[in-house]
């Protein structure tokens, strides 16, 4: 659907929602099911991870509050060293203020570097979807990637995916 919404019927649909995440090559409205890559991490997992990091600091909170905090304060870092000291506060419903530092970018970093045996990040998964397609068509796929789902709304998400795909792809390909 995201391809149609962008005016395309052919391309790579990368959907990162709360409960699922996948990369799907679609040609003229038909998914190449053998080229789909499903990821083990989605937006809901990021909320759980943020709750875990905050619990380690002594903060226990409702999932709804953690999800709102994630949506308002977290972002995808393009330069981890530069972002290491950036902190922001979030006022909880009880008036207490929680300050997030590195959690702001470590939370969505799971999308790029998931922990676990054999798990791959989103850029590697998109690259894998494209590599499974006919070599003569790859140039087209690289230029028609559409991101969708609430989790793609993190500041820096699209830029980071593009940056890592440029690194992974052959130099002649335009991402």
Tab-separated table of C-alpha atoms in Angstrom:
chain	number	residue	atom	x	y	z
A	1	UNK	CA	0.000	0.000	0.000
A	2	UNK	CA	2.819	2.419	0.751
A	3	UNK	CA	4.094	2.077	-2.812
A	4	UNK	CA	0.644	2.941	-4.181
A	5	UNK	CA	0.441	5.929	-1.838
A	6	UNK	CA	3.750	7.188	-3.256
A	7	UNK	CA	2.442	6.826	-6.811
A	8	UNK	CA	4.362	3.639	-7.591
A	9	UNK	CA	3.407	0.052	-8.321
A	10	UNK	CA	6.985	-1.214	-8.390
A	11	UNK	CA	9.724	-0.822	-5.777
A	12	UNK	CA	10.920	-1.983	-2.379
A	13	UNK	CA	8.397	-1.443	0.405
A	14	UNK	CA	10.065	-1.198	3.804
A	15	UNK	CA	7.385	-1.244	6.493
A	16	UNK	CA	8.445	-0.753	10.100
A	17	UNK	CA	5.424	-0.823	12.368
A	18	UNK	CA	4.750	-1.492	16.023
A	19	UNK	CA	4.346	-5.243	15.605
A	20	UNK	CA	6.082	-6.163	12.349
A	21	UNK	CA	8.946	-5.095	10.122
A	22	UNK	CA	9.751	-6.312	6.621
A	23	UNK	CA	11.297	-5.443	3.255
A	24	UNK	CA	9.183	-6.465	0.248
A	25	UNK	CA	10.138	-6.156	-3.439
A	26	UNK	CA	6.963	-5.432	-5.417
A	27	UNK	CA	6.713	-5.482	-9.207
A	28	UNK	CA	3.602	-4.009	-10.848
A	29	UNK	CA	1.626	-4.550	-7.654
A	30	UNK	CA	2.778	-8.131	-7.054
A	31	UNK	CA	5.050	-8.995	-4.130
A	32	UNK	CA	8.067	-11.187	-4.814
A	33	UNK	CA	7.348	-13.432	-1.830
A	34	UNK	CA	10.630	-15.344	-2.147
A	35	UNK	CA	12.559	-12.059	-1.782
A	36	UNK	CA	10.797	-10.780	1.350
A	37	UNK	CA	12.999	-10.190	4.380
A	38	UNK	CA	11.293	-10.205	7.784
A	39	UNK	CA	13.033	-8.549	10.692
A	40	UNK	CA	12.979	-9.660	14.317
A	41	UNK	CA	12.748	-6.093	15.671
A	42	UNK	CA	9.785	-3.729	15.347
A	43	UNK	CA	8.523	-0.589	17.068
A	44	UNK	CA	7.004	-2.507	19.974
A	45	UNK	CA	10.377	-4.072	20.699
A	46	UNK	CA	11.899	-0.599	20.864
A	47	UNK	CA	9.325	0.436	23.479
A	48	UNK	CA	10.157	-2.672	25.523
A	49	UNK	CA	13.882	-1.923	25.198
A	50	UNK	CA	13.405	1.687	26.340
A	51	UNK	CA	11.397	0.462	29.343
A	52	UNK	CA	14.216	-1.972	30.191
A	53	UNK	CA	16.901	0.737	29.985
A	54	UNK	CA	14.834	3.059	32.179
A	55	UNK	CA	14.096	0.290	34.692
A	56	UNK	CA	17.859	-0.238	35.040
A	57	UNK	CA	18.034	3.430	36.082
A	58	UNK	CA	15.246	2.967	38.642
A	59	UNK	CA	12.261	4.179	36.595
A	60	UNK	CA	9.245	1.915	36.177
A	61	UNK	CA	6.483	3.156	33.917
A	62	UNK	CA	3.384	2.256	32.019
A	63	UNK	CA	3.969	0.993	28.458
A	64	UNK	CA	1.811	3.789	27.027
A	65	UNK	CA	3.997	6.421	28.723
A	66	UNK	CA	7.187	4.723	27.500
A	67	UNK	CA	5.819	4.611	23.944
A	68	UNK	CA	4.969	8.318	24.062
A	69	UNK	CA	8.425	9.073	25.446
A	70	UNK	CA	10.000	7.018	22.641
A	71	UNK	CA	7.979	8.826	19.987
A	72	UNK	CA	8.765	12.301	21.343
A	73	UNK	CA	12.415	11.997	22.378
A	74	UNK	CA	14.134	9.174	20.518
A	75	UNK	CA	15.914	9.573	17.187
A	76	UNK	CA	18.315	7.750	14.908
A	77	UNK	CA	21.864	8.992	15.361
A	78	UNK	CA	24.010	9.674	12.334
A	79	UNK	CA	27.114	10.314	14.465
A	80	UNK	CA	27.112	8.382	17.748
A	81	UNK	CA	30.136	10.208	19.183
A	82	UNK	CA	28.587	13.623	18.580
A	83	UNK	CA	25.232	12.651	20.070
A	84	UNK	CA	26.602	10.977	23.208
A	85	UNK	CA	26.019	13.993	25.487
A	86	UNK	CA	22.632	15.213	24.252
A	87	UNK	CA	20.008	14.947	26.994
A	88	UNK	CA	16.334	15.876	27.153
A	89	UNK	CA	13.789	15.721	29.908
A	90	UNK	CA	10.326	14.198	29.803
A	91	UNK	CA	7.622	14.948	32.362
A	92	UNK	CA	5.765	11.873	33.550
A	93	UNK	CA	2.030	12.033	34.350
A	94	UNK	CA	2.882	12.284	38.084
A	95	UNK	CA	5.019	15.399	37.462
A	96	UNK	CA	8.374	13.655	37.863
A	97	UNK	CA	10.911	14.523	35.152
A	98	UNK	CA	12.966	11.738	33.574
A	99	UNK	CA	16.088	12.778	31.687
A	100	UNK	CA	17.045	10.688	28.684
A	101	UNK	CA	20.587	10.783	27.378
A	102	UNK	CA	22.055	7.963	25.359
A	103	UNK	CA	18.741	6.080	25.588
A	104	UNK	CA	17.375	8.550	23.029
A	105	UNK	CA	19.451	7.000	20.250
A	106	UNK	CA	20.269	3.571	21.703
A	107	UNK	CA	16.589	2.643	21.570
A	108	UNK	CA	16.143	2.955	17.757
A	109	UNK	CA	19.695	1.697	17.199
A	110	UNK	CA	18.207	-1.809	17.601
A	111	UNK	CA	16.735	-1.363	14.110
A	112	UNK	CA	20.257	-1.107	12.711
A	113	UNK	CA	22.160	-3.421	15.059
A	114	UNK	CA	19.766	-5.923	16.618
A	115	UNK	CA	21.127	-8.201	19.283
A	116	UNK	CA	20.747	-11.884	18.727
A	117	UNK	CA	22.032	-14.744	16.702
A	118	UNK	CA	21.939	-14.094	12.970
A	119	UNK	CA	19.710	-11.021	13.132
A	120	UNK	CA	20.291	-8.289	10.579
A	121	UNK	CA	19.462	-4.610	10.609
A	122	UNK	CA	17.089	-2.857	8.244
A	123	UNK	CA	19.699	-1.663	5.707
A	124	UNK	CA	21.188	-5.167	5.450
A	125	UNK	CA	17.697	-6.615	5.010
A	126	UNK	CA	16.811	-4.190	2.218
A	127	UNK	CA	20.143	-4.978	0.571
A	128	UNK	CA	19.387	-8.696	0.896
A	129	UNK	CA	15.939	-8.234	-0.702
A	130	UNK	CA	17.544	-6.460	-3.644
A	131	UNK	CA	20.352	-9.028	-3.997
A	132	UNK	CA	17.729	-11.776	-4.316
A	133	UNK	CA	16.268	-10.015	-7.367
A	134	UNK	CA	17.478	-10.443	-10.944
A	135	UNK	CA	20.860	-8.671	-11.349
A	136	UNK	CA	19.604	-6.783	-14.408
A	137	UNK	CA	16.861	-5.132	-12.320
A	138	UNK	CA	18.847	-4.137	-9.226
A	139	UNK	CA	19.564	-0.591	-10.387
A	140	UNK	CA	15.823	0.016	-10.521
A	141	UNK	CA	15.163	-1.383	-7.023
A	142	UNK	CA	17.826	0.794	-5.388
A	143	UNK	CA	16.140	3.916	-6.751
A	144	UNK	CA	12.622	2.978	-5.639
A	145	UNK	CA	12.662	2.335	-1.906
A	146	UNK	CA	9.633	3.515	0.067
A	147	UNK	CA	9.631	3.649	3.876
A	148	UNK	CA	6.371	3.306	5.794
A	149	UNK	CA	5.095	2.656	9.291
A	150	UNK	CA	5.218	4.774	12.415
A	151	UNK	CA	8.671	3.599	13.418
A	152	UNK	CA	10.169	5.151	10.266
A	153	UNK	CA	9.165	8.568	11.627
A	154	UNK	CA	12.194	8.818	13.922
A	155	UNK	CA	14.310	11.837	13.034
A	156	UNK	CA	17.335	10.607	11.092
A	157	UNK	CA	15.800	7.230	10.151
A	158	UNK	CA	15.591	7.741	6.372
A	159	UNK	CA	19.018	9.389	6.237
A	160	UNK	CA	20.647	6.541	8.159
A	161	UNK	CA	19.011	3.848	6.000
A	162	UNK	CA	20.188	5.661	2.870
A	163	UNK	CA	23.703	6.175	4.254
A	164	UNK	CA	24.091	2.491	5.123
A	165	UNK	CA	22.586	1.319	1.822
A	166	UNK	CA	25.039	3.516	-0.082
A	167	UNK	CA	27.847	1.844	1.870
A	168	UNK	CA	26.505	-1.683	1.184
A	169	UNK	CA	25.583	-1.252	-2.471
A	170	UNK	CA	27.892	-1.248	-5.503
A	171	UNK	CA	29.278	2.226	-6.173
A	172	UNK	CA	27.517	2.445	-9.548
A	173	UNK	CA	24.082	2.202	-7.888
A	174	UNK	CA	22.132	5.320	-6.987
A	175	UNK	CA	20.191	4.869	-3.752
